[in-house]
């Protein structure tokens, strides 16, 4: 009798798992297929290194986050990022700055080469934001610090991009977040072009 109950429980649990939707995996497009961002100056002699993007523990996971109308942060149950937002944004920044032509070279964090400037950044927001009226946006917010070889902060800037979400689900959110990420990177090129003249 006990054996029959155990078999029934195991089989019913197996059926429950079979009905779960498949996990959807989304990626942040670093802009390889995009045209070059607005170049604000001719290629200069300056070499810049990009420090690792910092952010809260929430941005170190593959969860796709959303903030509901009550300002509670949640994650989509059956959708994930292919890579954590802080690593994805690292790639977006490297690709965008390299394509901009502003610098002689753009060095990754692991490079042992000597750079003239260091770009530090903190990711503050990266997700799907729902408003009380039912509308929603994909949001990316970052603060950047430009540091010289004497470890002095030359300039700092907070950049924010909010893009409308067409469908209020993970697919629509990731599309808008992708657009916001590329917008922040493009605005970064404009800002760096102005402060490195």
PDB file of N, CA and C in Angstrom, residues 20 25 42 49 66 69 84-85 103 120 133 141 157 162-163 184 188 196:
ATOM      1  N   UNK A  20       5.441  22.687 -17.206  1.00  0.00           N
ATOM      2  CA  UNK A  20       6.105  23.984 -17.055  1.00  0.00           C
ATOM      3  C   UNK A  20       6.578  24.494 -18.415  1.00  0.00           C
ATOM      4  N   UNK A  25      15.743  32.338 -23.032  1.00  0.00           N
ATOM      5  CA  UNK A  25      17.019  32.988 -22.735  1.00  0.00           C
ATOM      6  C   UNK A  25      17.213  34.152 -23.710  1.00  0.00           C
ATOM      7  N   UNK A  42      38.063  63.250 -34.221  1.00  0.00           N
ATOM      8  CA  UNK A  42      38.899  62.295 -34.940  1.00  0.00           C
ATOM      9  C   UNK A  42      39.621  61.429 -33.920  1.00  0.00           C
ATOM     10  N   UNK A  49      41.173  52.521 -20.825  1.00  0.00           N
ATOM     11  CA  UNK A  49      40.891  51.181 -20.306  1.00  0.00           C
ATOM     12  C   UNK A  49      39.545  51.223 -19.597  1.00  0.00           C
ATOM     13  N   UNK A  66      12.071  43.008 -12.963  1.00  0.00           N
ATOM     14  CA  UNK A  66      11.065  44.040 -13.208  1.00  0.00           C
ATOM     15  C   UNK A  66      10.636  44.611 -11.873  1.00  0.00           C
ATOM     16  N   UNK A  69       4.097  47.909  -9.916  1.00  0.00           N
ATOM     17  CA  UNK A  69       3.466  49.193  -9.576  1.00  0.00           C
ATOM     18  C   UNK A  69       3.661  49.576  -8.117  1.00  0.00           C
ATOM     19  N   UNK A  84      25.033  37.836 -17.124  1.00  0.00           N
ATOM     20  CA  UNK A  84      24.621  38.816 -16.110  1.00  0.00           C
ATOM     21  C   UNK A  84      24.730  40.233 -16.674  1.00  0.00           C
ATOM     22  N   UNK A  85      23.828  41.138 -16.288  1.00  0.00           N
ATOM     23  CA  UNK A  85      23.848  42.507 -16.810  1.00  0.00           C
ATOM     24  C   UNK A  85      25.192  43.229 -16.673  1.00  0.00           C
ATOM     25  N   UNK A 103      39.310  56.854 -29.582  1.00  0.00           N
ATOM     26  CA  UNK A 103      40.545  56.508 -28.888  1.00  0.00           C
ATOM     27  C   UNK A 103      41.468  55.683 -29.772  1.00  0.00           C
ATOM     28  N   UNK A 120      35.610  54.103 -15.151  1.00  0.00           N
ATOM     29  CA  UNK A 120      34.931  53.295 -14.136  1.00  0.00           C
ATOM     30  C   UNK A 120      33.429  53.520 -14.272  1.00  0.00           C
ATOM     31  N   UNK A 133      -0.053  53.672 -14.223  1.00  0.00           N
ATOM     32  CA  UNK A 133      -1.066  53.752 -15.285  1.00  0.00           C
ATOM     33  C   UNK A 133      -1.054  52.534 -16.210  1.00  0.00           C
ATOM     34  N   UNK A 141      20.403  52.680 -16.117  1.00  0.00           N
ATOM     35  CA  UNK A 141      20.979  53.865 -15.464  1.00  0.00           C
ATOM     36  C   UNK A 141      22.392  53.507 -15.005  1.00  0.00           C
ATOM     37  N   UNK A 157      29.666  61.431 -14.840  1.00  0.00           N
ATOM     38  CA  UNK A 157      28.375  61.683 -15.486  1.00  0.00           C
ATOM     39  C   UNK A 157      27.447  60.499 -15.234  1.00  0.00           C
ATOM     40  N   UNK A 162      15.424  55.384 -20.937  1.00  0.00           N
ATOM     41  CA  UNK A 162      14.159  54.685 -20.693  1.00  0.00           C
ATOM     42  C   UNK A 162      13.468  54.522 -22.038  1.00  0.00           C
ATOM     43  N   UNK A 163      13.169  53.284 -22.401  1.00  0.00           N
ATOM     44  CA  UNK A 163      12.522  52.992 -23.679  1.00  0.00           C
ATOM     45  C   UNK A 163      11.168  52.328 -23.442  1.00  0.00           C
ATOM     46  N   UNK A 184      22.458  54.367 -23.779  1.00  0.00           N
ATOM     47  CA  UNK A 184      23.413  54.812 -22.754  1.00  0.00           C
ATOM     48  C   UNK A 184      24.833  54.778 -23.318  1.00  0.00           C
ATOM     49  N   UNK A 188      27.343  57.887 -23.888  1.00  0.00           N
ATOM     50  CA  UNK A 188      28.678  57.859 -23.291  1.00  0.00           C
ATOM     51  C   UNK A 188      29.723  58.339 -24.297  1.00  0.00           C
ATOM     52  N   UNK A 196      37.194  64.738 -23.448  1.00  0.00           N
ATOM     53  CA  UNK A 196      38.575  64.348 -23.782  1.00  0.00           C
ATOM     54  C   UNK A 196      39.160  65.191 -24.904  1.00  0.00           C
TER      55      UNK A 196
END
